[in-house]
Coordinates of C-alpha atoms in Angstrom, one line a residue:
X1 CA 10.0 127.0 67.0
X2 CA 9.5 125.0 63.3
X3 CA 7.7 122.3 62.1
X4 CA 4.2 121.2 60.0
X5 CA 2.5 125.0 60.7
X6 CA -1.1 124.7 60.9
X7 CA -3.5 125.6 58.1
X8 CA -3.7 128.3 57.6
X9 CA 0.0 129.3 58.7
X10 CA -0.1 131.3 62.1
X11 CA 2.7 133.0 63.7
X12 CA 3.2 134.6 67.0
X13 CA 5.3 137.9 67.9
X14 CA 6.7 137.6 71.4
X15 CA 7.8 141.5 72.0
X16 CA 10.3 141.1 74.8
X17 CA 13.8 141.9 76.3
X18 CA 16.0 139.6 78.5
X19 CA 16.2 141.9 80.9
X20 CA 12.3 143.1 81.3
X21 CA 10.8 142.3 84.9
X22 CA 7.7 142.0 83.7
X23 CA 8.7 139.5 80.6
X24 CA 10.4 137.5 83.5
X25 CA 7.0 137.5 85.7
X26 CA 5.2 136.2 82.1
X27 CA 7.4 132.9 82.0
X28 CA 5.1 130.7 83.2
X29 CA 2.9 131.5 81.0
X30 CA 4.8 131.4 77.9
X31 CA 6.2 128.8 78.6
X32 CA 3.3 126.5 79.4
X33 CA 2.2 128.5 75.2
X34 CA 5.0 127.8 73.5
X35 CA 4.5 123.7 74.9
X36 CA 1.0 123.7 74.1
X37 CA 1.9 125.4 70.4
X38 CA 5.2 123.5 69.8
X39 CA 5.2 122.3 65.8
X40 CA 1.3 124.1 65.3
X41 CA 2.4 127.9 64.9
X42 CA 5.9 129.5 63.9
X43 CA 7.1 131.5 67.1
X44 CA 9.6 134.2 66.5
X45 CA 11.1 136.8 69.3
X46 CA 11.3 140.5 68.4
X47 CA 14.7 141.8 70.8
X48 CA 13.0 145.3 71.9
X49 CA 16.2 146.8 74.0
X50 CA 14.2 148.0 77.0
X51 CA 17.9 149.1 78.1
X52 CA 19.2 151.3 75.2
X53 CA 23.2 152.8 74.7
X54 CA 22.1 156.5 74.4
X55 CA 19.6 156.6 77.8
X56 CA 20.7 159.1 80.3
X57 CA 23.3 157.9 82.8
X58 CA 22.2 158.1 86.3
X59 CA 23.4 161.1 88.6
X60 CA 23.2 158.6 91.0
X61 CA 24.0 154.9 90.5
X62 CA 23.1 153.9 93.8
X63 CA 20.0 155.7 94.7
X64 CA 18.7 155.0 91.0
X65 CA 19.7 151.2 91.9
X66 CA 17.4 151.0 95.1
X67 CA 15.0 152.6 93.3
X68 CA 14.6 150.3 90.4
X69 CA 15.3 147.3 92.8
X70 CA 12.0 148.5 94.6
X71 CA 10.1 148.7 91.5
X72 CA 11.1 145.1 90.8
X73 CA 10.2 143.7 94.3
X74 CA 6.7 145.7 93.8
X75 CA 6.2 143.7 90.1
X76 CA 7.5 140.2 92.1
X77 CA 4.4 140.9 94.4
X78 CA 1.9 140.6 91.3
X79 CA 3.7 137.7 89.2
X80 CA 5.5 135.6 92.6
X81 CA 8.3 135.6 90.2
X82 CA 11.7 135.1 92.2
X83 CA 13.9 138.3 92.6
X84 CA 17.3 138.7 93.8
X85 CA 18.3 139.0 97.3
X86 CA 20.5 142.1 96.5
X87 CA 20.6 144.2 92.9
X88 CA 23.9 145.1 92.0
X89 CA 23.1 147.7 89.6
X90 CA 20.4 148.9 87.0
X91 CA 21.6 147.4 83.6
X92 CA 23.5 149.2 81.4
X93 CA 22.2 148.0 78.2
X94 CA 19.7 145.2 76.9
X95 CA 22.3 144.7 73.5
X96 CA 24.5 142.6 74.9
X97 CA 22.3 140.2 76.1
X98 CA 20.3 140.4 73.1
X99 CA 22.6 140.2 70.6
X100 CA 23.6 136.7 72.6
X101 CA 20.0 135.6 72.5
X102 CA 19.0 136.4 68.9
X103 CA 22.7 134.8 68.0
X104 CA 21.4 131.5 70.0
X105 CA 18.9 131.2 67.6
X106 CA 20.8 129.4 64.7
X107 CA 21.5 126.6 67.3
X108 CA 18.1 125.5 67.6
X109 CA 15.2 126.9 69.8
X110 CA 15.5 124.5 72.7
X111 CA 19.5 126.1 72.9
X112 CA 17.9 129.5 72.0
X113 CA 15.0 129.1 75.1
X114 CA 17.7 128.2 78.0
X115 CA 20.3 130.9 76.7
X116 CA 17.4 133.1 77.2
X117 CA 16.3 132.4 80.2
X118 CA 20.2 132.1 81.9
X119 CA 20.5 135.5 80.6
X120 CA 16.9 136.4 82.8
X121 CA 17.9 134.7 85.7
X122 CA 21.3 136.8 85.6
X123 CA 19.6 139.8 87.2
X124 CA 16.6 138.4 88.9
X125 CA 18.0 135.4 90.4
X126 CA 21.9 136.6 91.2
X127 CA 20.8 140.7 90.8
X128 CA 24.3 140.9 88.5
X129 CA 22.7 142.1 84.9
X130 CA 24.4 140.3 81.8
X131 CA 24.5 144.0 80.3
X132 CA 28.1 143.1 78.8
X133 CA 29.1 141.0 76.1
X134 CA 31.7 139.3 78.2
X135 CA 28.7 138.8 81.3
X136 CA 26.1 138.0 78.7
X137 CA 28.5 134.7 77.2
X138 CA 29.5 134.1 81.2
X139 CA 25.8 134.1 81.4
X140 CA 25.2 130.8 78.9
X141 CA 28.2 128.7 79.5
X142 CA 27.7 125.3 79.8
X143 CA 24.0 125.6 78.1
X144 CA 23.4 121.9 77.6
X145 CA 23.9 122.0 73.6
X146 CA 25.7 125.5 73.3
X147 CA 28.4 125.9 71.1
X148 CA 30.0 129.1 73.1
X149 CA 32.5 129.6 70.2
X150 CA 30.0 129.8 67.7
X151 CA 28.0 131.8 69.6
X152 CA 30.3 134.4 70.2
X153 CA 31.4 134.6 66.9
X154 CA 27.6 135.0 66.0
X155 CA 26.8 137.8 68.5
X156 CA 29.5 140.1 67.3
X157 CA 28.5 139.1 63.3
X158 CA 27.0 142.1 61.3
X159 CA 23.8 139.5 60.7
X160 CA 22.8 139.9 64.2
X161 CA 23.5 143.1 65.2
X162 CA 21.4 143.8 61.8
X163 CA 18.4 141.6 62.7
X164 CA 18.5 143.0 66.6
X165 CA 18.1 146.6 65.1
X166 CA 15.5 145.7 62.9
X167 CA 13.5 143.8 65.9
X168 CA 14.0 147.3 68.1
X169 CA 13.1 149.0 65.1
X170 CA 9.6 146.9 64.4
X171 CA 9.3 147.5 68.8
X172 CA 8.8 151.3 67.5
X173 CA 5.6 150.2 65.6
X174 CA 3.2 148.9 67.4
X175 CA -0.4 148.3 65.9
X176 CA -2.8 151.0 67.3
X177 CA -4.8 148.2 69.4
X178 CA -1.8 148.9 71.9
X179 CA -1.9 152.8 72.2
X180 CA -5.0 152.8 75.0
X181 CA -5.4 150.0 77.0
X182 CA -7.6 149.8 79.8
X183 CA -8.4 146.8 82.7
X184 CA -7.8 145.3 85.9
X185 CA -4.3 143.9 84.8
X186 CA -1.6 145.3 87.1
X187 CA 0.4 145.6 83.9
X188 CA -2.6 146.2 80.9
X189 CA 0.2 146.8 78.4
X190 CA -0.3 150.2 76.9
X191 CA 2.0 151.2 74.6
X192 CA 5.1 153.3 76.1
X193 CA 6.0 156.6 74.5
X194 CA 9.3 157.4 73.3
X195 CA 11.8 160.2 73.3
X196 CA 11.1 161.1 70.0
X197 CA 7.1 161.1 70.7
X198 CA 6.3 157.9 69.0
X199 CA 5.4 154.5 71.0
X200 CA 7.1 151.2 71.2
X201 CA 5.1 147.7 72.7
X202 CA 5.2 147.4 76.3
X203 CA 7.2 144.1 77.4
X204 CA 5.5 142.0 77.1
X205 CA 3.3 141.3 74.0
X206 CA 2.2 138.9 72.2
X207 CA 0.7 139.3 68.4
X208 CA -0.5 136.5 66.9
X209 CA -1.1 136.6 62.9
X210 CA -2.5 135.0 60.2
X211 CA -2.9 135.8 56.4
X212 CA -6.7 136.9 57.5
X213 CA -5.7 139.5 60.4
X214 CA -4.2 139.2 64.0
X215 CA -4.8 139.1 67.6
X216 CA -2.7 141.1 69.8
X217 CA -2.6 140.4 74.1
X218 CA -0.4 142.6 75.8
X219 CA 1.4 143.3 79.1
X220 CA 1.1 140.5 82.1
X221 CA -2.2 138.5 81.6
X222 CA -3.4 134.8 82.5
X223 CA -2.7 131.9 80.4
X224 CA -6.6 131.8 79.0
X225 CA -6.3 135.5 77.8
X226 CA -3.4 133.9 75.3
X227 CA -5.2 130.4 74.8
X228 CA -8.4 132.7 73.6
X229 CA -7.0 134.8 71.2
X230 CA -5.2 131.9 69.7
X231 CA -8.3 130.2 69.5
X232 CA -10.6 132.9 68.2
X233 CA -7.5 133.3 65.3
X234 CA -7.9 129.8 64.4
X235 CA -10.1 127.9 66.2
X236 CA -8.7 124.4 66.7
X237 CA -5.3 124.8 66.7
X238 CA -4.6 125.0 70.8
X239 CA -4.5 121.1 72.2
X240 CA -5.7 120.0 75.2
X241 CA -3.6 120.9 78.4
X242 CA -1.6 118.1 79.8
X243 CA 0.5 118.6 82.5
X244 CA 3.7 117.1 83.0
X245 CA 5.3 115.1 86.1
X246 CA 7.3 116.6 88.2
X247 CA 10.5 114.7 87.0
X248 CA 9.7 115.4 83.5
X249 CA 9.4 119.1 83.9
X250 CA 12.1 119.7 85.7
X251 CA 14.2 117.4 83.1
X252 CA 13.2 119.3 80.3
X253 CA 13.5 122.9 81.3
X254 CA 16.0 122.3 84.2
X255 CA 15.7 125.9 85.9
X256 CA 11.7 126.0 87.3
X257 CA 10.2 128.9 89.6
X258 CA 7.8 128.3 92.0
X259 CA 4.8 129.6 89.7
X260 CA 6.3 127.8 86.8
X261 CA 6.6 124.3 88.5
X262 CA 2.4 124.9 89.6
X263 CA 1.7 125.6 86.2
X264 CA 3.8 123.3 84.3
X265 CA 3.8 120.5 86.9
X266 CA 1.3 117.9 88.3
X267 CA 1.9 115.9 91.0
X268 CA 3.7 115.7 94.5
X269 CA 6.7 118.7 94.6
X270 CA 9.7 118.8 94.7
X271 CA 10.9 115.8 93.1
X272 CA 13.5 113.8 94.8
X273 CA 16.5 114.9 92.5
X274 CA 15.2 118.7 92.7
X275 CA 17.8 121.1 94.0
X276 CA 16.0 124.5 95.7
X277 CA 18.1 127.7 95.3
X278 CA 17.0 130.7 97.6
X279 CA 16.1 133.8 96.0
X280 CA 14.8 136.7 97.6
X281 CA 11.2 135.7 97.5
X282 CA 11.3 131.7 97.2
X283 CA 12.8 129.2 95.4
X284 CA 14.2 128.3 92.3
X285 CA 14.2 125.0 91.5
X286 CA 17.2 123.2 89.5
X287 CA 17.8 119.9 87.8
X288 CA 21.0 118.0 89.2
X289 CA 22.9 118.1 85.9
X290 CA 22.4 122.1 85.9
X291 CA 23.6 122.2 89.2
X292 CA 27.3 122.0 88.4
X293 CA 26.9 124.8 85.3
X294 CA 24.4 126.6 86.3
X295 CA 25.5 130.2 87.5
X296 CA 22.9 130.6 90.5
X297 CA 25.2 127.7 91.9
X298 CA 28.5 128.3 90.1
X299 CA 28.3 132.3 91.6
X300 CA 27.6 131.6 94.7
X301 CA 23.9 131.8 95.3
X302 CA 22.6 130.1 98.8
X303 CA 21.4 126.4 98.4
X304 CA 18.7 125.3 101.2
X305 CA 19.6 123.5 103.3

């Protein structure tokens, strides 16, 4: 996100991973932010690999599958974020699919938002995880925008795999605000400990800075926790909310959940050009042109009837 910044310049930290349950559950939210902040603040994703290459494999796939598949379904009960009829597996690694989103980047962030969220809805609305390279590019095809060329030449670049370390790397440092966290959140957002006895953020977090200090919100709050530390930062700078009509939401983000369309939308739903995918706690909504791209539709996931 670029443009005019406001005085003085503010920037805010979104510590996430494609693949996080509880980043997906926050999407309403941050997405309803990054409108309300669009052209005021410069917003930059920090790639945290929630899904690293050298964590233990399973002893068993399959029990360790219905296991995390039930954690999931307990975190959908919280957020109302859709989750997949059936899991497939646990992923095998947040790179690919990070390396794909941080390469997305150099085509802009509205190409850089959906490629991130196709590579969400991969595990929470078909339960297949884009934890390959070649499931991760599957993943974003036909991304209204996307050069899938580029891209692919831009995932497997040294640049990104350098800048993907580096944001799991600044994950592993978290300001000390994070390391106790207490309240009535389901997910408060303490700091989680690592294997070698340090701490990395918990997904999510947001940190919002200035030249005169920072505000950090973590874990899985309300929109008005993020709206008042942004405020209390630099008072002024969130607008007015103003919803958008149905028609124009759906239009410009194409894929809407059913806590995303209440908080983004005002008005009568679903629209009339609305197509409702089945998920395996409500719907997902669609724009027609995504229909015929899309892979909740292209895969084979159940369209109401």
């Amino acid at each position: 996100m670029t443009g005019v910044l406001h005085p003085p310049w503010a920037e805010v930290v979104e510590y996430t991973d494609p693949l996080c349950p509880w980043a997906w559950g926050a999407e309403p939210v941050f997405r309803r932010l990054r409108a309300a902040l669009d052209g005021r603040v410069r917003w930059r994703r920090v790639f945290c690999i929630l899904f690293d290459d050298d964590d233990d494999v399973p002893l068993d796939p399959a029990a360790e599958t219905a296991w995390y598949a039930r954690y999931v379904e307990e975190i959908s009960t919280h957020t109302r974020a859709p989750r997949a009829v059936r899991l497939s597996r646990v992923a095998a690694s947040s790179w690919p699919s990070s390396l794909v989103a941080g390469a997305a980047e150099a085509q802009g962030s509205e190409v850089a938002d959906r490629a991130l969220r196709r590579l969400r809805e991969t595990v929470f609305v078909l339960g297949e995880p884009a934890d390959s390279f070649e499931l991760a590019l599957a993943a974003v095809q036909g991304t209204p925008g996307l050069d899938l060329g580029q891209l692919a030449a831009d995932a497997a670049s040294g640049a990104v795999l350098g800048r993907v370390r580096a944001d799991r790397a600044e994950a592993r440092r978290p300001v000390r605000e994070v390391l106790t966290v207490r309240d009535g959140s389901p997910h408060p957002g303490a700091a989680k400990e690592t294997i070698d006895g340090g701490h990395r953020y918990a997904l999510p977090t947001l940190l919002i800075r200035t030249p005169e200090g920072y505000r950090v919100v973590p874990g899985w709050r309300a929109f008005e926790e993020y709206a008042s530390a942004v405020e209390e930062l630099c008072p002024g700078l969130m607008p007015p909310s103003e919803g958008l009509s149905p028609e124009v939401a759906l239009r410009r983000y194409r894929s809407l959940t059913e806590p995303e369309r209440g908080l983004l939308a005002n008005g009568p739903w679903p629209p009339p050009q609305a197509v409702r995918v089945d998920t395996g706690n409500g719907p997902l909504w669609l724009h027609p042109e995504e229909v015929a791209v899309h892979p909740a539709v292209v895969g084979g996931c159940p369209l109401a009837p």
